[in-house]
């Protein structure tokens, strides 16, 4: 519902809030494409028609751009959604992440699939690509991990590791718990918004009862997978922005703007003067 970005999200879904000129959702799609994913299922709600509008053709805008010589912008618009198949699944009641994933079950089918939460933006596709490879070689689900200060773990899914990280940042996982009390947290390794899951998770989600916050938690279904078979996490030092709150979003915009070849140099010099 984007409550942290109200009032903007009264009219604009938070997935479409721009990072400079690109919606966060597009950055997620680019990350998928970079990892070799060719079909994306966007789980959305009928209350957010702007998400589907983003992928619709815009012949009038394109024609106007072409008639005024801005072909490169027109090409860019026409390319949206072309390099990948986009489908939609609907979650019209906010019943949790596990429920949102379950809503995509028919569109996903029985192949392994990735889940990307658009509140988090990665600098590149390398983590997701590594997670896809690991799922393929192990045959089990894989989650992205991050180490956080102990007092922050209660806001996340927290994993119970087995052994130590290998040199690729891979670690086996035996259990996990959603938003534990500090005293009950099995480690300081939290699940970030990147998952590569085997499709048996759908059948587990059907059995999950409402958990933390009264919601159907994905973590509870993943715990069943970890209890039955191989399950891994990957912790890597990749650029990652938490855009789920205004300060994190602003930080992402500033960092990405500083690196942007069109506006970066000018922005950097203005920022230096300003502070
Ligand atoms: C969700 C997951 C949680 C994970 C987090 C990552 O929580 O349920 O396990 O650690 O995303 O951002 P939410 O942020 O929806 O509360």
Coordinates of C-alpha atoms and ligand atoms in Angstrom, one line a residue:
X1 CA 0.0 0.0 0.0
X2 CA 3.0 2.3 0.1
X3 CA 2.0 3.9 3.4
X4 CA 5.5 5.2 4.0
X5 CA 5.3 7.3 0.9
X6 CA 1.9 8.8 1.5
X7 CA 0.5 11.2 0.2
X8 CA 2.4 10.4 -3.1
X9 CA 1.2 6.8 -3.1
X10 CA -2.5 7.9 -3.0
X11 CA -2.2 8.2 -6.8
X12 CA 1.1 6.6 -7.8
X13 CA 2.0 3.0 -6.8
X14 CA 5.3 3.0 -4.9
X15 CA 6.8 0.6 -7.5
X16 CA 6.5 3.4 -10.0
X17 CA 8.2 6.1 -7.9
X18 CA 11.1 7.2 -10.1
X19 CA 14.8 6.8 -9.4
X20 CA 15.8 9.9 -11.4
X21 CA 13.6 9.1 -14.5
X22 CA 13.2 5.3 -14.2
X23 CA 10.5 3.6 -12.1
X24 CA 11.9 1.2 -9.4
X25 CA 9.9 -1.6 -11.1
X26 CA 11.9 -1.1 -14.3
X27 CA 15.2 -1.4 -12.4
X28 CA 13.9 -4.7 -11.0
X29 CA 13.0 -5.9 -14.6
X30 CA 16.5 -4.9 -15.8
X31 CA 18.0 -6.9 -13.0
X32 CA 16.0 -9.9 -14.0
X33 CA 16.9 -9.6 -17.7
X34 CA 20.5 -9.3 -16.7
X35 CA 20.3 -12.6 -14.9
X36 CA 18.8 -14.3 -17.9
X37 CA 15.2 -14.3 -16.8
X38 CA 12.8 -14.0 -19.8
X39 CA 9.3 -14.1 -18.2
X40 CA 8.2 -11.7 -15.4
X41 CA 5.0 -12.0 -13.4
X42 CA 4.1 -8.8 -11.7
X43 CA 1.9 -9.3 -8.7
X44 CA -0.2 -6.3 -8.4
X45 CA -3.8 -5.3 -7.5
X46 CA -6.7 -4.0 -9.4
X47 CA -6.5 -0.8 -7.4
X48 CA -3.2 0.0 -9.1
X49 CA -4.0 0.3 -12.9
X50 CA -1.0 2.5 -13.4
X51 CA 1.3 -0.6 -13.2
X52 CA -0.3 -2.1 -16.3
X53 CA -0.5 1.2 -18.0
X54 CA 3.3 1.4 -17.6
X55 CA 3.7 -1.6 -19.9
X56 CA 1.0 -0.6 -22.4
X57 CA 2.0 0.8 -25.8
X58 CA 1.9 4.6 -26.0
X59 CA 1.5 5.3 -29.7
X60 CA 0.5 9.0 -29.3
X61 CA 3.5 9.8 -27.2
X62 CA 5.8 7.9 -29.5
X63 CA 4.4 9.6 -32.6
X64 CA 4.9 13.0 -31.0
X65 CA 8.4 12.2 -30.0
X66 CA 9.3 11.0 -33.5
X67 CA 7.7 14.1 -35.1
X68 CA 9.9 16.3 -33.0
X69 CA 13.1 14.4 -33.6
X70 CA 13.4 12.7 -30.3
X71 CA 13.7 9.2 -31.7
X72 CA 16.0 8.0 -29.0
X73 CA 13.4 8.6 -26.3
X74 CA 10.7 7.0 -28.6
X75 CA 13.0 3.9 -29.1
X76 CA 13.5 3.7 -25.3
X77 CA 9.7 3.9 -24.7
X78 CA 9.0 1.3 -27.3
X79 CA 11.6 -1.1 -25.8
X80 CA 9.8 -1.3 -22.4
X81 CA 8.7 -4.9 -21.9
X82 CA 10.0 -6.0 -25.3
X83 CA 13.0 -8.0 -24.1
X84 CA 10.9 -10.0 -21.7
X85 CA 7.4 -11.4 -21.4
X86 CA 5.4 -9.6 -18.8
X87 CA 2.3 -11.2 -17.1
X88 CA 0.2 -10.0 -14.3
X89 CA -1.2 -11.8 -11.2
X90 CA -3.5 -10.1 -8.8
X91 CA -3.5 -9.9 -5.0
X92 CA -6.4 -7.7 -4.1
X93 CA -6.1 -8.1 -0.4
X94 CA -2.9 -7.4 1.5
X95 CA -2.5 -10.8 3.2
X96 CA 1.3 -11.0 3.2
X97 CA 4.3 -11.8 1.0
X98 CA 3.6 -15.5 1.1
X99 CA 0.1 -14.9 -0.2
X100 CA 1.4 -12.6 -2.9
X101 CA 3.7 -15.3 -4.2
X102 CA 0.9 -17.9 -4.0
X103 CA -1.2 -15.6 -6.2
X104 CA 1.3 -16.0 -9.0
X105 CA 1.2 -19.9 -8.9
X106 CA -0.7 -20.4 -12.2
X107 CA 1.5 -18.0 -14.1
X108 CA 4.7 -19.5 -12.7
X109 CA 4.0 -23.2 -13.2
X110 CA 6.4 -25.9 -12.0
X111 CA 9.8 -24.4 -12.8
X112 CA 12.1 -22.7 -10.3
X113 CA 11.4 -19.0 -10.2
X114 CA 12.8 -15.8 -8.6
X115 CA 11.0 -13.5 -6.3
X116 CA 12.2 -9.8 -6.2
X117 CA 10.8 -7.3 -3.8
X118 CA 10.9 -3.9 -5.5
X119 CA 11.6 -2.2 -2.2
X120 CA 15.2 -3.2 -2.7
X121 CA 17.3 -2.2 -5.7
X122 CA 20.6 -3.8 -6.6
X123 CA 23.5 -2.2 -8.3
X124 CA 23.6 -5.1 -10.9
X125 CA 22.3 -8.6 -11.7
X126 CA 25.3 -10.6 -10.3
X127 CA 23.7 -11.7 -7.1
X128 CA 20.5 -12.9 -8.8
X129 CA 22.5 -14.7 -11.5
X130 CA 24.6 -16.5 -8.8
X131 CA 21.4 -17.5 -6.9
X132 CA 19.8 -18.9 -10.1
X133 CA 23.0 -21.0 -10.8
X134 CA 23.1 -22.3 -7.3
X135 CA 19.4 -23.3 -7.4
X136 CA 20.1 -25.2 -10.6
X137 CA 23.2 -27.0 -9.3
X138 CA 21.7 -27.8 -5.8
X139 CA 18.1 -28.4 -6.8
X140 CA 17.0 -26.4 -3.7
X141 CA 15.8 -22.9 -3.0
X142 CA 18.2 -20.0 -2.4
X143 CA 17.8 -16.7 -0.6
X144 CA 19.8 -13.5 -0.7
X145 CA 21.3 -12.6 2.7
X146 CA 22.7 -9.6 4.5
X147 CA 24.3 -9.2 8.0
X148 CA 22.8 -6.5 10.1
X149 CA 23.4 -5.2 13.6
X150 CA 21.7 -7.6 16.1
X151 CA 19.2 -5.0 17.3
X152 CA 17.8 -4.7 13.7
X153 CA 17.0 -8.4 13.1
X154 CA 13.4 -8.3 14.4
X155 CA 12.3 -6.4 11.2
X156 CA 13.2 -9.3 8.9
X157 CA 13.3 -13.0 8.2
X158 CA 16.3 -14.4 10.0
X159 CA 18.1 -17.6 9.0
X160 CA 19.8 -20.3 11.0
X161 CA 23.0 -21.1 9.2
X162 CA 24.8 -24.5 9.1
X163 CA 28.6 -24.1 9.0
X164 CA 30.4 -21.1 7.6
X165 CA 30.2 -19.1 4.4
X166 CA 32.3 -20.5 1.5
X167 CA 34.5 -18.3 -0.7
X168 CA 31.5 -17.6 -3.0
X169 CA 29.5 -16.3 0.0
X170 CA 27.3 -19.4 0.0
X171 CA 26.0 -20.9 3.3
X172 CA 23.6 -23.8 4.0
X173 CA 20.5 -23.0 5.9
X174 CA 18.6 -25.4 8.2
X175 CA 15.8 -23.1 9.5
X176 CA 14.5 -19.5 9.5
X177 CA 12.1 -17.4 11.4
X178 CA 10.1 -14.3 10.4
X179 CA 10.5 -11.2 12.5
X180 CA 11.8 -12.9 15.7
X181 CA 12.1 -11.3 19.1
X182 CA 15.8 -10.3 19.5
X183 CA 16.4 -13.2 22.0
X184 CA 15.0 -15.8 19.6
X185 CA 16.9 -14.7 16.5
X186 CA 19.0 -17.6 15.3
X187 CA 21.7 -15.3 13.8
X188 CA 22.3 -11.8 12.5
X189 CA 21.9 -12.9 8.9
X190 CA 18.6 -11.6 7.4
X191 CA 16.8 -12.5 4.2
X192 CA 16.9 -9.6 1.7
X193 CA 14.2 -9.2 -1.0
X194 CA 15.8 -11.7 -3.4
X195 CA 14.7 -15.4 -3.6
X196 CA 15.2 -18.2 -6.1
X197 CA 12.6 -20.9 -5.2
X198 CA 11.6 -24.3 -6.3
X199 CA 8.0 -24.6 -7.2
X200 CA 7.0 -27.0 -4.4
X201 CA 6.9 -23.8 -2.3
X202 CA 3.3 -23.3 -3.6
X203 CA 2.1 -26.4 -2.1
X204 CA 3.8 -25.4 1.2
X205 CA 2.1 -22.0 1.0
X206 CA -1.3 -23.6 1.0
X207 CA -0.5 -25.1 4.4
X208 CA 1.0 -22.0 6.0
X209 CA -1.2 -20.5 8.7
X210 CA -1.1 -16.7 9.3
X211 CA 2.2 -15.9 11.1
X212 CA 4.0 -12.7 12.1
X213 CA 1.7 -9.7 11.7
X214 CA -1.3 -12.0 11.0
X215 CA 0.0 -12.5 7.4
X216 CA 0.8 -15.5 5.3
X217 CA 4.6 -15.4 5.5
X218 CA 6.8 -16.6 2.7
X219 CA 9.5 -17.4 5.4
X220 CA 7.2 -20.0 7.0
X221 CA 6.9 -21.9 3.7
X222 CA 10.6 -21.7 3.2
X223 CA 11.2 -23.1 6.6
X224 CA 9.2 -26.2 5.5
X225 CA 11.5 -26.5 2.5
X226 CA 14.6 -26.1 4.6
X227 CA 13.4 -28.9 7.0
X228 CA 12.9 -31.3 4.0
X229 CA 15.9 -30.7 1.8
X230 CA 18.8 -28.6 0.6
X231 CA 18.4 -24.9 1.1
X232 CA 21.1 -22.2 0.8
X233 CA 21.7 -18.5 1.3
X234 CA 24.1 -16.2 -0.6
X235 CA 25.8 -13.2 1.1
X236 CA 27.6 -11.0 -1.3
X237 CA 29.1 -7.5 -1.2
X238 CA 26.9 -6.0 -3.9
X239 CA 25.5 -2.5 -4.1
X240 CA 22.0 -2.6 -2.6
X241 CA 19.6 0.2 -1.9
X242 CA 16.6 -0.1 0.5
X243 CA 14.1 2.1 -1.2
X244 CA 11.1 1.1 1.0
X245 CA 11.3 4.3 3.0
X246 CA 11.8 8.0 2.1
X247 CA 15.4 8.3 3.4
X248 CA 16.5 5.0 1.7
X249 CA 14.9 6.1 -1.5
X250 CA 16.6 9.5 -1.4
X251 CA 19.9 7.9 -0.7
X252 CA 19.5 5.6 -3.7
X253 CA 18.5 8.5 -5.9
X254 CA 21.5 10.6 -4.8
X255 CA 24.0 7.7 -5.3
X256 CA 22.7 6.7 -8.6
X257 CA 22.5 10.3 -9.8
X258 CA 26.2 10.8 -8.8
X259 CA 27.1 7.9 -11.1
X260 CA 24.8 9.0 -14.0
X261 CA 26.8 10.0 -17.0
X262 CA 24.2 12.6 -18.2
X263 CA 23.7 14.5 -14.9
X264 CA 26.3 13.1 -12.5
X265 CA 29.1 15.7 -13.0
X266 CA 26.7 18.7 -12.7
X267 CA 24.9 17.2 -9.8
X268 CA 28.2 16.4 -8.0
X269 CA 29.4 19.9 -8.3
X270 CA 26.1 21.4 -7.1
X271 CA 26.0 19.0 -4.1
X272 CA 29.6 19.9 -3.2
X273 CA 28.7 23.6 -3.1
X274 CA 25.5 23.0 -1.3
X275 CA 27.1 21.1 1.6
Ligands
LIG1 C1 9.8 -9.3 3.8 C2 10.1 -10.7 4.3 C3 11.3 -10.8 5.2 C4 12.5 -10.2 4.5 C5 12.1 -8.7 4.1 C6 13.3 -8.2 3.2 O1 9.4 -8.5 5.0 O2 8.9 -11.2 4.9 O3 11.5 -12.1 5.6 O4 13.6 -10.2 5.4 O5 11.0 -8.7 3.2 O6 13.1 -6.9 2.9 P1 8.6 -7.1 4.9 O7 9.7 -6.1 4.5 O8 7.6 -7.3 3.8 O9 8.1 -6.9 6.3

